[in-house]
Amino acid sequence: MVNVERYIEAATRENTRRSYRSAIRHFEVEWGGFLPASADAIARYLAEHAESLSVNTLRTRLAALAQWHQAQGFPDPTKTPHVRKVLKGIATLHPATEKRAKPLQLAQLERLAAWLDVQIAHAEQAGDVRMHRSHLRNRALVLLGFWRGFRSDELSRLGNC
């Protein structure tokens, strides 16, 4: 049984768990909702936050509420046509352009790799084995992350191996 619990725990990232806990807390504490919730309560929650939260944030909140209901063995009110229609209306009336981080450009990557090469050489000349290895590792992670298109959390997990 211990292995099953370990695998279930590993199936969801800690950031997702934290985000879901925050969403449930927001629904219950800040908004004053009760769980298990009705589809009507979820629709009102969405409507009341339509102008202050992005559609993506509302979708995340819905996912958290859905997960809570499923985990507790209750019917999932977030999947009802009423809730879906409210969310669709919010997305129509409050369209938002996504803010995305600018991708690292090849010229920036070249400058970063060159800087790391200099740091590697300095550490080698100084006989600082720890810094030499650290800079080599950082250079490998940056290059691997760029060419494979890794997200920051994926890179950080590689760096902790």
Coordinates of C-alpha atoms in Angstrom, one line a residue:
M1 CA 0.0 0.0 0.0
V2 CA 2.9 2.3 0.7
N3 CA 4.1 2.1 -2.9
V4 CA 0.6 3.0 -4.2
E5 CA 0.5 6.1 -2.1
R6 CA 4.0 7.1 -3.2
Y7 CA 3.0 6.8 -6.9
I8 CA -0.2 8.7 -6.3
E9 CA 1.8 11.5 -4.6
A10 CA 4.3 11.6 -7.5
A11 CA 1.5 11.9 -10.1
T12 CA 0.8 15.5 -9.1
R13 CA 3.5 18.1 -8.8
E14 CA 3.9 20.0 -5.6
N15 CA 3.2 23.3 -7.4
T16 CA -0.1 21.9 -8.6
R17 CA -1.0 20.8 -5.1
R18 CA -0.1 24.2 -3.7
S19 CA -2.1 26.0 -6.4
Y20 CA -5.1 23.7 -5.8
R21 CA -5.0 24.3 -2.0
S22 CA -4.9 28.0 -2.7
A23 CA -7.9 27.8 -5.0
I24 CA -9.9 25.8 -2.5
R25 CA -9.0 28.3 0.3
H26 CA -10.0 31.2 -2.0
F27 CA -13.4 29.5 -2.8
E28 CA -14.1 28.7 0.9
V29 CA -12.5 31.5 2.9
E30 CA -12.2 34.5 0.7
W31 CA -15.4 34.0 -1.3
G32 CA -17.4 32.2 1.5
G33 CA -18.4 29.1 -0.6
F34 CA -19.2 25.7 0.9
L35 CA -17.9 22.4 -0.2
P36 CA -19.3 20.2 -1.7
A37 CA -20.6 23.0 -4.0
S38 CA -23.5 23.1 -6.3
A39 CA -23.1 24.0 -10.0
D40 CA -25.0 27.2 -9.3
A41 CA -22.6 28.2 -6.5
I42 CA -19.6 27.5 -8.8
A43 CA -21.2 29.6 -11.6
R44 CA -21.8 32.5 -9.2
Y45 CA -18.2 32.2 -8.0
L46 CA -17.0 32.4 -11.6
A47 CA -19.3 35.3 -12.4
E48 CA -18.2 37.3 -9.4
H49 CA -14.5 36.9 -10.3
A50 CA -14.9 37.3 -14.1
E51 CA -13.5 40.8 -14.1
S52 CA -10.8 40.4 -11.6
L53 CA -9.2 37.1 -12.5
S54 CA -8.0 35.9 -15.9
V55 CA -9.8 33.1 -17.7
N56 CA -6.8 30.8 -17.2
T57 CA -6.9 31.5 -13.4
L58 CA -10.6 30.7 -13.4
R59 CA -9.9 27.4 -15.3
T60 CA -7.3 26.5 -12.7
R61 CA -9.7 27.3 -9.9
L62 CA -12.3 25.0 -11.7
A63 CA -9.7 22.2 -12.0
A64 CA -9.0 22.5 -8.2
L65 CA -12.7 22.4 -7.4
A66 CA -13.2 19.4 -9.7
Q67 CA -10.3 17.5 -8.2
W68 CA -11.6 18.2 -4.7
H69 CA -15.1 16.9 -5.5
Q70 CA -13.7 13.8 -7.2
A71 CA -11.2 13.0 -4.4
Q72 CA -14.0 13.3 -1.8
G73 CA -16.4 11.1 -3.8
F74 CA -18.9 13.8 -4.7
P75 CA -20.3 14.5 -8.2
D76 CA -18.3 17.1 -10.0
P77 CA -20.4 20.3 -10.5
T78 CA -17.7 22.0 -12.6
K79 CA -18.5 19.8 -15.6
T80 CA -22.2 20.8 -15.8
P81 CA -23.3 22.6 -19.0
H82 CA -24.4 25.6 -16.8
V83 CA -20.9 26.1 -15.4
R84 CA -19.2 25.5 -18.8
K85 CA -21.5 28.1 -20.4
V86 CA -20.7 30.7 -17.8
L87 CA -17.0 30.1 -18.3
K88 CA -17.4 30.4 -22.1
G89 CA -19.3 33.6 -21.7
I90 CA -16.6 35.0 -19.4
A91 CA -14.0 34.1 -22.0
T92 CA -16.0 35.8 -24.7
L93 CA -16.7 39.0 -22.8
H94 CA -13.3 39.3 -21.1
P95 CA -10.7 38.1 -23.6
A96 CA -7.2 38.4 -22.4
T97 CA -4.0 38.2 -24.3
E98 CA -1.6 35.8 -22.6
K99 CA 1.6 37.2 -21.2
R100 CA 4.4 34.9 -22.2
A101 CA 8.0 35.2 -21.4
K102 CA 10.2 36.1 -24.3
P103 CA 12.2 33.0 -25.5
L104 CA 15.9 33.1 -25.1
Q105 CA 17.4 34.2 -28.4
L106 CA 20.3 32.4 -30.0
A107 CA 22.6 35.5 -29.6
Q108 CA 21.7 35.6 -25.9
L109 CA 22.5 31.9 -25.5
E110 CA 25.9 32.4 -27.2
R111 CA 26.7 35.3 -24.8
L112 CA 25.7 33.2 -21.8
A113 CA 27.7 30.2 -23.0
A114 CA 30.8 32.4 -23.7
W115 CA 30.5 33.9 -20.2
L116 CA 30.2 30.4 -18.7
D117 CA 33.3 29.4 -20.7
V118 CA 35.2 32.3 -19.2
Q119 CA 34.1 31.3 -15.7
I120 CA 35.1 27.7 -16.4
A121 CA 38.5 28.8 -17.5
H122 CA 39.0 31.1 -14.4
A123 CA 37.9 28.3 -12.0
E124 CA 40.3 25.9 -13.7
Q125 CA 43.2 28.3 -13.5
A126 CA 42.4 29.0 -9.8
G127 CA 42.3 25.3 -9.1
D128 CA 38.8 25.6 -7.8
V129 CA 37.4 22.2 -8.6
R130 CA 34.0 22.8 -7.1
M131 CA 33.3 26.0 -9.1
H132 CA 34.8 24.4 -12.2
R133 CA 32.3 21.6 -12.0
S134 CA 29.5 23.9 -11.1
H135 CA 30.1 26.1 -14.1
L136 CA 30.4 23.0 -16.4
R137 CA 27.1 21.7 -15.0
N138 CA 25.4 25.1 -15.5
R139 CA 26.6 25.3 -19.1
A140 CA 25.4 21.8 -19.9
L141 CA 22.0 22.5 -18.3
V142 CA 21.6 25.8 -20.2
L143 CA 22.5 24.2 -23.5
L144 CA 20.4 21.1 -23.0
G145 CA 17.5 23.2 -21.8
F146 CA 17.6 25.4 -24.8
W147 CA 17.9 22.7 -27.4
R148 CA 15.3 20.5 -25.8
G149 CA 12.9 23.3 -24.9
F150 CA 12.7 22.4 -21.2
R151 CA 10.6 24.4 -18.8
S152 CA 12.4 25.9 -15.7
D153 CA 10.9 23.2 -13.4
E154 CA 12.2 20.5 -15.7
L155 CA 15.6 22.0 -15.7
S156 CA 15.7 22.4 -12.0
R157 CA 14.8 18.7 -11.5
L158 CA 17.7 17.8 -13.9
G159 CA 20.1 20.0 -11.9
N160 CA 19.2 18.2 -8.7
C161 CA 20.1 14.8 -10.0

